Coordinates of C-alpha atoms in Angstrom, one line a residue:
M15 CA -12.1 41.8 89.2
T16 CA -8.5 40.7 89.0
R17 CA -9.5 37.3 87.7
R18 CA -11.6 38.8 84.8
L19 CA -8.6 41.1 83.8
L20 CA -6.3 38.0 83.6
V21 CA -8.7 36.1 81.4
A22 CA -9.0 39.0 79.0
M23 CA -5.2 39.4 78.7
V24 CA -4.8 35.7 77.9
S25 CA -7.5 35.9 75.2
L26 CA -5.8 38.9 73.5
A27 CA -2.4 37.1 73.6
L28 CA -3.5 33.9 71.9
P29 CA -3.9 35.2 68.3
A30 CA -0.5 36.8 68.5
C31 CA 1.1 33.5 69.6
Q32 CA -0.6 31.6 66.8
M33 CA 0.9 34.0 64.2
C34 CA 4.4 33.5 65.4
G35 CA 4.2 29.9 66.7
G36 CA 4.4 26.5 64.9
N37 CA 0.7 25.9 64.6
E38 CA 0.1 28.5 61.9
V39 CA -3.3 28.3 60.2
V40 CA -3.1 28.5 56.3
D41 CA -6.0 29.9 54.2
A42 CA -7.1 27.1 51.9
G43 CA -8.5 29.5 49.3
V44 CA -11.6 28.8 47.2
V45 CA -12.3 25.1 46.7
D46 CA -12.5 24.1 43.0
A47 CA -16.0 22.7 42.6
G48 CA -15.4 21.4 39.0
P49 CA -17.3 22.4 35.9
P50 CA -20.7 23.9 36.3
V51 CA -23.6 21.5 36.2
L52 CA -26.4 22.9 34.0
T53 CA -29.9 21.6 33.5
E54 CA -31.4 21.2 30.1
K55 CA -34.6 23.1 29.6
E56 CA -37.3 22.3 27.0
P57 CA -38.0 23.3 24.4
N58 CA -34.5 23.0 22.8
D59 CA -35.4 21.2 19.6
S60 CA -34.0 23.9 17.2
A61 CA -30.9 26.0 16.7
A62 CA -32.8 29.1 18.0
S63 CA -33.5 27.4 21.4
A64 CA -30.3 25.5 21.7
L65 CA -28.7 25.4 25.2
V66 CA -25.5 27.6 25.2
L67 CA -22.2 26.0 26.4
E68 CA -19.3 28.5 26.6
R69 CA -16.9 26.6 28.8
T70 CA -16.3 23.1 30.1
S71 CA -19.7 22.0 31.4
V72 CA -21.8 19.1 32.5
V73 CA -25.5 19.1 31.5
E74 CA -28.2 17.0 33.2
A75 CA -30.7 16.4 30.4
N76 CA -33.7 14.3 29.5
L77 CA -34.9 12.8 26.2
G78 CA -38.7 12.8 25.8
A79 CA -40.4 9.4 25.2
D80 CA -42.9 10.5 22.5
P81 CA -44.3 7.4 20.8
Q82 CA -44.8 9.4 17.6
K83 CA -41.2 10.6 17.1
P84 CA -37.9 10.5 18.9
D85 CA -36.8 13.6 20.8
V86 CA -33.9 16.0 19.6
D87 CA -32.0 18.3 22.0
W88 CA -29.8 21.1 20.6
Y89 CA -26.7 22.6 22.1
V90 CA -24.6 25.5 20.8
L91 CA -20.8 25.6 21.6
K92 CA -19.5 29.2 21.7
A93 CA -16.1 30.6 22.3
A94 CA -14.5 34.1 22.0
L95 CA -11.2 32.5 21.0
P96 CA -10.8 29.4 18.8
R97 CA -11.2 26.2 20.9
T98 CA -11.8 22.5 20.5
V99 CA -14.4 20.6 22.4
D100 CA -14.6 16.9 23.4
F101 CA -18.4 16.4 23.3
Q102 CA -19.8 13.3 25.0
A103 CA -23.4 12.2 25.8
T104 CA -24.5 9.2 27.8
C105 CA -27.5 7.2 26.7
P106 CA -30.9 6.7 28.5
N107 CA -31.5 3.1 29.6
G108 CA -32.7 1.1 26.6
G109 CA -32.3 4.0 24.2
D110 CA -30.0 4.6 21.3
I111 CA -28.7 8.1 20.4
S112 CA -26.5 9.8 17.8
L113 CA -24.6 13.0 17.9
E114 CA -24.9 15.4 14.9
V115 CA -22.8 18.4 14.1
V116 CA -24.8 20.9 12.0
D117 CA -24.2 24.3 10.6
E118 CA -26.5 27.3 10.8
T119 CA -28.3 26.2 7.6
G120 CA -29.2 22.9 9.2
T121 CA -26.8 20.9 7.0
V122 CA -25.4 17.8 8.9
L123 CA -21.6 17.9 8.8
A124 CA -21.0 14.8 10.8
T125 CA -22.9 12.0 12.5
V126 CA -21.7 9.8 15.3
N127 CA -23.5 6.5 16.3
A128 CA -20.7 4.2 17.2
G129 CA -21.9 2.5 20.4
G130 CA -25.5 1.3 19.7
V131 CA -28.2 0.7 22.3
G132 CA -27.3 2.0 25.7
A133 CA -23.9 3.2 24.8
T134 CA -22.3 6.6 25.3
E135 CA -21.5 8.5 22.2
R136 CA -18.4 10.8 21.9
Y137 CA -17.1 13.2 19.3
P138 CA -13.6 14.7 20.1
N139 CA -11.8 17.6 18.5
V140 CA -14.9 19.5 17.5
D141 CA -13.8 22.9 16.1
V142 CA -15.4 25.9 17.8
S143 CA -14.2 29.1 16.0
S144 CA -17.2 31.1 17.0
K145 CA -20.2 28.9 17.5
T146 CA -20.9 25.3 16.6
F147 CA -24.2 23.4 16.9
V148 CA -24.4 19.8 18.2
R149 CA -27.6 17.9 18.6
V150 CA -28.4 14.8 20.6
V151 CA -30.9 12.7 18.6
G152 CA -32.9 9.9 20.1
L153 CA -33.2 7.0 17.5
K154 CA -36.0 5.0 19.1
K155 CA -39.6 6.2 19.3
G156 CA -41.2 6.0 22.7
V157 CA -37.8 5.5 24.5
G158 CA -36.5 8.4 26.6
G159 CA -35.0 9.2 30.0
A160 CA -32.2 11.0 31.7
Y161 CA -28.8 11.4 30.1
T162 CA -25.7 13.5 30.8
V163 CA -23.7 15.7 28.4
T164 CA -20.1 16.6 29.1
A165 CA -18.4 19.3 27.0
K166 CA -14.7 19.7 27.6
F167 CA -13.3 23.0 26.1
A168 CA -9.6 23.2 25.4
E169 CA -7.1 25.4 23.6
R170 CA -6.4 24.2 20.0
M171 CA -3.3 22.0 19.7
P172 CA -1.0 22.9 16.9
G173 CA -0.7 20.1 14.4
Y174 CA -4.0 18.5 15.2
E175 CA -7.0 17.9 13.0
L176 CA -10.3 19.8 13.6
E177 CA -13.6 18.1 13.4
P178 CA -15.8 17.9 11.5
N179 CA -13.6 17.2 8.4
E180 CA -15.5 14.3 6.9
R181 CA -16.1 16.1 3.6
K182 CA -13.6 17.5 1.1
V183 CA -14.9 21.0 1.6
D184 CA -14.2 20.7 5.3
A185 CA -10.7 19.2 4.8
S186 CA -7.9 20.3 7.2
P187 CA -5.2 22.1 5.2
V188 CA -1.7 20.6 5.7
A189 CA 1.6 21.5 4.2
L190 CA 3.7 18.7 2.5
G191 CA 6.2 17.5 5.0
Q192 CA 4.2 18.6 8.0
A193 CA 3.0 16.1 10.5
I194 CA -0.7 16.2 11.5
S195 CA -2.4 14.2 14.2
G196 CA -6.0 13.0 14.5
T197 CA -8.3 10.4 15.9
I198 CA -10.7 7.9 14.5
G199 CA -13.3 8.7 17.0
H200 CA -16.1 6.4 15.7
G201 CA -16.5 3.6 13.2
N202 CA -17.7 5.8 10.4
D203 CA -15.3 8.7 11.0
V204 CA -13.5 10.0 7.9
D205 CA -10.8 12.6 8.2
Y206 CA -10.0 14.7 5.1
F207 CA -6.7 16.6 4.6
R208 CA -5.8 19.0 1.8
Y209 CA -2.3 19.3 0.3
E210 CA -1.1 21.8 -2.2
L211 CA 1.6 20.4 -4.6
P212 CA 4.7 22.5 -5.4
S213 CA 4.4 24.6 -8.6
D214 CA 7.9 25.9 -8.9
E215 CA 9.5 25.9 -12.3
P216 CA 11.8 24.2 -13.3
P217 CA 10.6 21.1 -11.5
A218 CA 11.9 20.3 -8.0
P219 CA 14.2 17.2 -7.7
A220 CA 11.3 15.0 -6.7
E221 CA 9.4 15.9 -9.9
V222 CA 10.1 13.4 -12.6
E223 CA 8.6 12.4 -15.9
D224 CA 6.5 9.3 -16.5
A225 CA 3.9 8.0 -18.9
G226 CA 1.2 9.2 -16.6
E227 CA -2.2 7.7 -17.5
A228 CA -2.8 4.0 -17.7
V229 CA -1.9 2.5 -21.1
D230 CA -3.0 -0.5 -23.1
A231 CA -1.0 -3.4 -21.8
G232 CA -0.3 -4.7 -25.3
T233 CA 0.7 -1.5 -27.3
S234 CA 3.5 1.0 -27.3
D235 CA 2.8 4.7 -26.5
A236 CA 6.0 6.1 -27.9
G237 CA 4.1 9.1 -29.3
V238 CA 2.4 10.1 -26.1
A239 CA 4.0 13.1 -24.4
P240 CA 5.3 12.3 -20.9
E241 CA 3.5 13.8 -17.9
K242 CA 5.2 15.3 -14.9
R243 CA 4.6 13.3 -11.8
L244 CA 5.4 13.8 -8.1
A245 CA 6.4 10.9 -5.9
L246 CA 5.2 11.1 -2.3
R247 CA 5.9 9.2 0.8
V248 CA 2.9 8.7 3.1
D249 CA 3.3 7.4 6.7
I250 CA 0.6 6.9 9.3
S251 CA 1.2 5.6 12.8
A252 CA -0.7 2.6 14.4
V253 CA -4.0 3.0 16.3
E254 CA -4.9 0.2 18.8
G255 CA -8.0 -1.7 17.7
V256 CA -8.1 -0.1 14.2
S257 CA -7.2 -1.1 10.7
V258 CA -6.6 2.2 8.8
E259 CA -7.4 2.8 5.2
L260 CA -5.7 5.7 3.3
Q261 CA -7.0 7.1 0.1
I262 CA -5.4 9.7 -2.1
L263 CA -7.9 11.7 -4.2
T264 CA -7.9 14.4 -6.9
E265 CA -9.8 17.6 -6.5
A266 CA -12.6 15.9 -8.4
E267 CA -12.5 13.1 -5.7
A268 CA -11.2 10.4 -8.2
V269 CA -9.2 7.9 -6.2
L270 CA -5.5 7.8 -7.2
F271 CA -4.4 5.3 -4.7
S272 CA -5.6 3.4 -1.6
A273 CA -4.0 1.1 0.9
K274 CA -5.0 -0.6 4.2
S275 CA -2.9 -1.3 7.3
K276 CA -3.0 -4.4 9.4
E277 CA -5.0 -4.2 12.7
N278 CA -3.0 -2.3 15.3
G279 CA -0.3 -1.7 12.6
P280 CA 1.2 1.4 11.0
L281 CA 1.2 2.0 7.2
S282 CA 4.1 3.4 5.1
L283 CA 3.7 4.0 1.4
R284 CA 6.6 4.9 -0.9
N285 CA 6.7 6.5 -4.3
V286 CA 3.0 7.2 -4.5
G287 CA 2.7 8.9 -7.9
V288 CA 0.5 12.0 -8.3
R289 CA 0.2 14.3 -11.3
A290 CA 2.0 17.6 -10.7
A291 CA -0.7 19.3 -12.9
D292 CA -3.3 18.5 -10.2
R293 CA -1.8 21.1 -7.9
V294 CA -4.1 20.0 -5.1
I295 CA -4.7 16.5 -3.6
Y296 CA -6.8 15.2 -0.7
L297 CA -6.0 12.4 1.6
A298 CA -8.8 10.6 3.5
V299 CA -8.2 8.5 6.6
R300 CA -10.9 6.0 7.7
S301 CA -11.4 2.7 9.5
T302 CA -11.9 -0.6 7.6
P303 CA -13.9 -3.5 8.9
L304 CA -12.2 -6.1 11.1
G305 CA -13.5 -9.7 11.2
A306 CA -15.3 -11.7 8.6
A307 CA -18.7 -11.5 6.9
K308 CA -21.6 -10.4 9.2
D309 CA -19.2 -10.2 12.2
A310 CA -17.1 -7.6 10.6
K311 CA -16.9 -4.3 12.4
K312 CA -15.0 -1.0 12.0
G313 CA -12.7 -0.3 14.9
F314 CA -12.3 3.1 16.5
N315 CA -10.4 4.7 19.3
A316 CA -11.1 8.2 20.5
D317 CA -8.3 8.1 23.1
V318 CA -5.3 7.2 20.8
S319 CA -4.2 9.6 18.1
Y320 CA -2.6 8.7 14.8
T321 CA 0.1 10.9 13.2
L322 CA 0.1 11.4 9.4
T323 CA 2.9 12.7 7.3
V324 CA 2.9 13.3 3.5
A325 CA 6.2 14.4 2.0
P326 CA 7.9 14.5 -1.4
E327 CA 10.3 11.7 -2.2
D328 CA 13.9 12.5 -3.3
T329 CA 13.7 10.3 -6.4
S330 CA 16.3 11.8 -8.7
G331 CA 14.0 10.9 -11.6
N332 CA 14.3 7.1 -11.3
A333 CA 11.4 6.1 -9.0
E334 CA 8.6 3.7 -9.6
F335 CA 5.1 5.3 -9.3
E336 CA 2.4 3.7 -7.2
P337 CA -0.1 2.4 -7.8
N338 CA 1.6 0.1 -10.3
D339 CA 0.2 -3.3 -9.3
E340 CA -1.5 -4.0 -12.7
L341 CA -0.2 -4.1 -16.3
G342 CA -2.4 -1.1 -17.2
R343 CA -0.7 1.0 -14.5
A344 CA 2.9 -0.2 -15.0
T345 CA 5.8 2.2 -14.4
E346 CA 7.8 2.8 -17.5
L347 CA 11.3 1.1 -17.5
P348 CA 13.4 2.6 -20.3
P349 CA 15.9 0.2 -22.0
N350 CA 19.4 0.3 -20.5
S351 CA 18.2 2.1 -17.4
Y352 CA 16.8 1.4 -13.9
R353 CA 14.0 2.2 -11.5
D354 CA 14.1 2.3 -7.7
G355 CA 11.1 0.9 -5.8
F356 CA 9.8 -0.2 -2.4
I357 CA 7.9 -3.3 -1.3
S358 CA 5.5 -1.5 1.1
P359 CA 2.9 -2.1 2.4
K360 CA 2.6 -5.8 2.9
G361 CA 1.4 -7.5 -0.2
D362 CA 2.7 -4.7 -2.5
V363 CA 3.2 -5.7 -6.2
D364 CA 5.2 -3.5 -8.6
V365 CA 4.8 -3.9 -12.4
F366 CA 7.1 -2.3 -14.9
R367 CA 6.8 -1.8 -18.7
L368 CA 9.8 -2.2 -21.0
V369 CA 9.4 -0.9 -24.6
T370 CA 12.0 -1.9 -27.2
D371 CA 12.6 -1.0 -30.8
G372 CA 11.9 -4.4 -32.4
P373 CA 13.0 -7.8 -31.4
S374 CA 15.4 -7.6 -28.4
I375 CA 17.1 -9.6 -25.7
A376 CA 16.9 -8.2 -22.2
K377 CA 18.9 -9.0 -19.0
L378 CA 16.8 -8.1 -15.9
Q379 CA 18.3 -7.7 -12.4
V380 CA 16.8 -6.6 -9.1
S381 CA 18.9 -5.9 -6.1
G382 CA 18.2 -7.4 -2.7
V383 CA 16.8 -5.6 0.3
D384 CA 16.7 -6.3 4.0
K385 CA 13.7 -8.3 5.4
V386 CA 12.2 -9.1 2.0
D387 CA 12.7 -12.2 -0.2
L388 CA 12.1 -10.8 -3.7
V389 CA 10.6 -12.5 -6.7
L390 CA 11.3 -11.3 -10.2
S391 CA 8.9 -12.3 -13.0
V392 CA 8.1 -11.6 -16.6
V393 CA 4.3 -11.7 -17.2
Q394 CA 1.8 -11.1 -19.9
A395 CA -1.9 -10.4 -20.0
V396 CA -4.5 -13.1 -20.7
E397 CA -8.0 -11.9 -21.6
G398 CA -10.5 -12.9 -18.9
K399 CA -7.8 -14.6 -16.7
P400 CA -5.1 -13.7 -14.3
D401 CA -1.8 -12.5 -15.8
E402 CA 0.4 -15.4 -17.1
V403 CA 3.8 -15.8 -15.6
L404 CA 6.3 -16.5 -18.4
L405 CA 9.5 -16.5 -16.3
K406 CA 10.2 -16.3 -12.6
A407 CA 13.3 -16.1 -10.5
N408 CA 13.4 -16.6 -6.7
E409 CA 16.8 -18.2 -6.2
G410 CA 17.9 -16.1 -3.2
V411 CA 16.4 -15.1 0.2
A412 CA 16.2 -11.7 1.9
R413 CA 19.0 -9.3 0.9
E414 CA 19.9 -11.4 -2.1
P415 CA 19.4 -10.2 -5.7
E416 CA 17.4 -11.9 -8.5
Q417 CA 18.1 -12.1 -12.2
L418 CA 16.6 -13.2 -15.5
N419 CA 18.7 -13.8 -18.6
N420 CA 17.9 -13.7 -22.3
V421 CA 14.4 -12.4 -22.0
A422 CA 12.8 -12.0 -25.4
C423 CA 11.1 -8.6 -25.7
N424 CA 9.6 -7.9 -29.1
G425 CA 8.2 -4.4 -28.6
V426 CA 6.6 -4.5 -25.1
C427 CA 7.2 -6.8 -22.1
F428 CA 6.1 -6.5 -18.5
I429 CA 8.2 -7.2 -15.4
R430 CA 6.9 -7.8 -11.9
V431 CA 8.6 -7.4 -8.5
E432 CA 7.0 -8.7 -5.3
A433 CA 7.7 -10.4 -2.1
A434 CA 7.8 -14.2 -2.0
A435 CA 4.8 -15.9 -0.3
K436 CA 5.2 -17.6 3.0
K437 CA 3.0 -20.2 4.6
V438 CA 1.6 -18.8 7.9
D439 CA -1.0 -20.8 9.9
G440 CA -1.7 -23.0 6.9
K441 CA -2.2 -20.0 4.4
W442 CA 0.2 -18.6 1.8
V443 CA 0.6 -14.9 2.5
K444 CA 3.0 -12.1 1.5
E445 CA 4.2 -10.8 4.9
D446 CA 7.5 -9.2 4.0
E447 CA 7.9 -5.4 3.5
N448 CA 10.6 -2.7 3.8
A449 CA 9.6 1.0 3.5
D450 CA 13.1 2.2 4.3
Q451 CA 15.3 0.4 1.7
A452 CA 14.7 0.6 -2.0
Y453 CA 15.4 -2.2 -4.5
R454 CA 16.8 -1.3 -7.9
L455 CA 15.4 -3.0 -11.1
S456 CA 17.7 -2.6 -14.1
A457 CA 17.2 -3.7 -17.7
T458 CA 20.1 -4.2 -20.2
V459 CA 18.8 -4.5 -23.7
V460 CA 20.5 -5.5 -27.0
P461 CA 19.1 -6.3 -30.4
D462 CA 18.2 -9.9 -31.1
D463 CA 20.8 -11.1 -33.6
G464 CA 19.9 -14.8 -33.3
T465 CA 23.0 -15.7 -31.2
E466 CA 21.1 -15.9 -27.9
E467 CA 18.3 -18.1 -26.7
K468 CA 14.9 -16.4 -26.2
E469 CA 13.3 -16.9 -22.8
S470 CA 10.7 -18.1 -22.2
N471 CA 11.4 -21.2 -24.3
N472 CA 10.3 -24.1 -22.0
T473 CA 7.7 -25.6 -24.4
A474 CA 7.7 -26.8 -28.0
A475 CA 5.5 -23.9 -29.0
T476 CA 8.0 -21.3 -27.6
A477 CA 11.2 -23.1 -28.6
T478 CA 14.0 -20.8 -29.9
P479 CA 14.7 -21.5 -33.6
L480 CA 18.0 -23.2 -34.3
A481 CA 19.6 -23.3 -37.7
F482 CA 22.4 -25.6 -39.0
G483 CA 25.9 -24.2 -38.5
K484 CA 24.8 -21.3 -36.4
P485 CA 25.7 -21.8 -32.7
I486 CA 23.5 -20.2 -30.1
R487 CA 24.2 -19.4 -26.4
G488 CA 22.0 -19.8 -23.4
T489 CA 22.1 -20.2 -19.6
V490 CA 20.7 -22.8 -17.2
Y491 CA 19.1 -20.3 -14.9
P492 CA 17.1 -20.2 -12.6
K493 CA 17.1 -23.7 -11.1
K494 CA 14.9 -26.1 -13.0
D495 CA 15.3 -24.0 -16.1
V496 CA 14.5 -25.9 -19.3
D497 CA 15.4 -24.5 -22.8
Y498 CA 13.9 -25.8 -26.0
F499 CA 15.4 -25.2 -29.5
A500 CA 13.4 -26.0 -32.6
V501 CA 15.0 -27.8 -35.6
D502 CA 12.6 -27.8 -38.5
L503 CA 13.1 -30.6 -41.0
R504 CA 9.6 -30.6 -42.4
D505 CA 10.7 -29.6 -45.9
R506 CA 13.4 -32.3 -46.1
P507 CA 12.5 -35.1 -48.6
V508 CA 14.6 -37.8 -46.9
K509 CA 16.2 -38.6 -43.6
T510 CA 18.7 -36.0 -42.2
A511 CA 21.8 -37.1 -40.2
L512 CA 21.9 -34.7 -37.2
K513 CA 24.8 -34.0 -34.9
A514 CA 24.0 -31.7 -32.0
T515 CA 26.5 -30.6 -29.4
V516 CA 26.2 -28.5 -26.2
T517 CA 29.2 -27.3 -24.3
G518 CA 29.5 -27.8 -20.5
V519 CA 28.9 -25.2 -17.8
L520 CA 30.6 -24.7 -14.5
K521 CA 28.7 -26.2 -11.6
V522 CA 26.0 -27.6 -13.8
D523 CA 25.7 -31.2 -15.2
V524 CA 24.2 -30.3 -18.6
G525 CA 22.0 -32.9 -20.4
L526 CA 21.0 -32.8 -24.1
Y527 CA 17.7 -34.4 -25.2
L528 CA 16.3 -34.7 -28.7
H529 CA 12.4 -34.9 -29.1
R530 CA 10.2 -35.4 -32.2
V531 CA 7.1 -33.2 -32.2
E532 CA 4.1 -35.4 -33.0
A533 CA 1.0 -34.2 -35.0
D534 CA -0.9 -33.6 -31.7
G535 CA 1.9 -31.4 -30.4
K536 CA 3.2 -34.0 -27.9
L537 CA 6.9 -34.8 -27.7
T538 CA 8.5 -38.2 -28.2
L539 CA 12.1 -38.6 -26.9
V540 CA 14.3 -40.1 -29.6
Q541 CA 17.9 -39.5 -28.4
T542 CA 19.7 -38.6 -25.1
S543 CA 23.1 -37.5 -24.0
D544 CA 23.5 -36.8 -20.3
S545 CA 26.3 -39.0 -19.0
A546 CA 29.1 -36.4 -18.8
K547 CA 29.9 -34.3 -15.7
G548 CA 30.9 -30.7 -15.1
E549 CA 32.3 -28.8 -18.1
K550 CA 32.4 -31.8 -20.5
P551 CA 30.2 -31.4 -23.6
E552 CA 27.2 -33.6 -24.6
T553 CA 26.5 -34.8 -28.2
V554 CA 23.6 -36.5 -29.8
R555 CA 23.5 -38.1 -33.3
F556 CA 20.4 -39.2 -35.0
A557 CA 19.0 -40.0 -38.5
A558 CA 15.9 -37.9 -38.5
E559 CA 12.9 -38.4 -40.7
P560 CA 11.3 -35.3 -42.1
G561 CA 9.4 -33.4 -39.4
L562 CA 9.7 -31.0 -36.5
Y563 CA 12.2 -31.7 -33.7
V564 CA 13.3 -29.9 -30.5
L565 CA 16.5 -30.1 -28.6
E566 CA 16.2 -29.8 -24.8
V567 CA 19.0 -28.4 -22.6
R568 CA 18.7 -28.6 -18.8
D569 CA 20.5 -29.7 -15.7
T570 CA 20.3 -33.4 -15.4
K571 CA 19.3 -33.3 -11.7
N572 CA 17.1 -30.2 -11.9
R573 CA 18.8 -28.7 -8.9
E574 CA 21.7 -26.6 -10.1
A575 CA 22.0 -23.3 -12.0
N576 CA 24.5 -20.8 -13.2
F577 CA 23.4 -17.3 -14.2
Q578 CA 27.0 -16.1 -15.2
D579 CA 28.3 -18.8 -17.6
S580 CA 26.7 -19.7 -20.9
Y581 CA 26.5 -23.0 -22.7
Q582 CA 26.8 -23.1 -26.5
L583 CA 24.5 -25.3 -28.6
S584 CA 25.0 -26.1 -32.3
V585 CA 23.5 -28.5 -34.8
D586 CA 25.0 -29.7 -38.0
E587 CA 24.3 -32.3 -40.7
G588 CA 26.7 -35.2 -40.3
E589 CA 27.0 -38.9 -40.0
E590 CA 24.5 -40.7 -37.7

């Protein structure tokens, strides 16, 4: 009896000791078993019979193997509060599936078939405001089997796209200056974003005036009313494995501008010109093919987001307007003014249109920028062929300016600014860009009074006319510059004694050469003076038969130039 009482007392004491001792037992609570695992039930081949998913779930499903037609399984995503869903479906062995987002009318809003046979398909960022239908579609008749659906519900992330937004009508609205993120979740993914342009009057600082519509490359449009334009900066971050294409479109889906990034690279566009009158623009983001010919494929990455920002530029009314890579889209450059522009993205070419009141002489200068070796050219259109380069300056390297002197502009001329080509892996490419530092192109214009050479004048056909007793000035610039001056003696009845003199130029050993123009247009050298050095003048004397002659002025070594100091050339009648 005593022994039984002792055992009972010890048993009662043990729980009390455990509560106050070091071996306390902690309640582990309810073990998280993960998302519920559901089983698909047939029939579910319509919206009415779709399997309902209201929270993060896993579905064990099966596609039928009907030899007559592929099977289709419907799912409906429902949420009391706005959510996003990352929807993923594995593929039956040997099968091929697609995911389709459809509305209640049966309209397909988006289709995903990125992986091909046997691959899992995924569609992230699916918008679920109330309910959204997704269907898994078998693409091969007679092939079916088990597959798994995983639907991950999450709260909406501010500043993130909502899928589907592959049509203009489904575009994600974004404010100018606001960053928006998104994913290129499959190869054919297209993300549309909608922007409203400012409509305040008077125009905001970034609103400036420009010629607007493309113009005829060979005519003046002085009578056309200018159109208000808005310059935008567009930046998109890099996505691993993807080359991104950006398109800016009007409300009527006319493409205003497009550009592509390098693989794994970001894209930055400056001074993209849009019409203020449009009020609304759309920006489309998509993937472009990587690789060549039949091996080309569109990259995608559902795990890495891009960030897109579209914001007005502070241009102060002097910006270029992209796209301006063709003569018909050239940005207007008023005489005695300037434009600021950017070389971005890689391969960017900017064309400007200078309109003058009659025959004029222009001095063109472009400032240097970091990381870009600039080329300054004067070009003209050639029907059926690439634009012809009349003059080109590429004397400096990155950060150094370029200049063209004595450019003849009789009404309209076109100026081109671009990066110099480099040889990379045996190919000439334009790799330089700078989206952060603008260059400045300026044009100083004066009437042509006959006292200056007229560039380009490096052929007999384009030679600057030279009259007796009327000196003319010119520059040996850029390097290897050749200047021709025409002396017309075709109306002379007898020989004419010519005396031509050119003054020297600092740093340049100037040579003077007299040619006769033959009937076939070829030149025959008849007199030379190139023995002097430095600033000493050169003179040729010649008894010329009636005919057409040209005087040639150039550096004797074709290796020096001087943009600042002019030579003076004169021709007189005198003793031989």
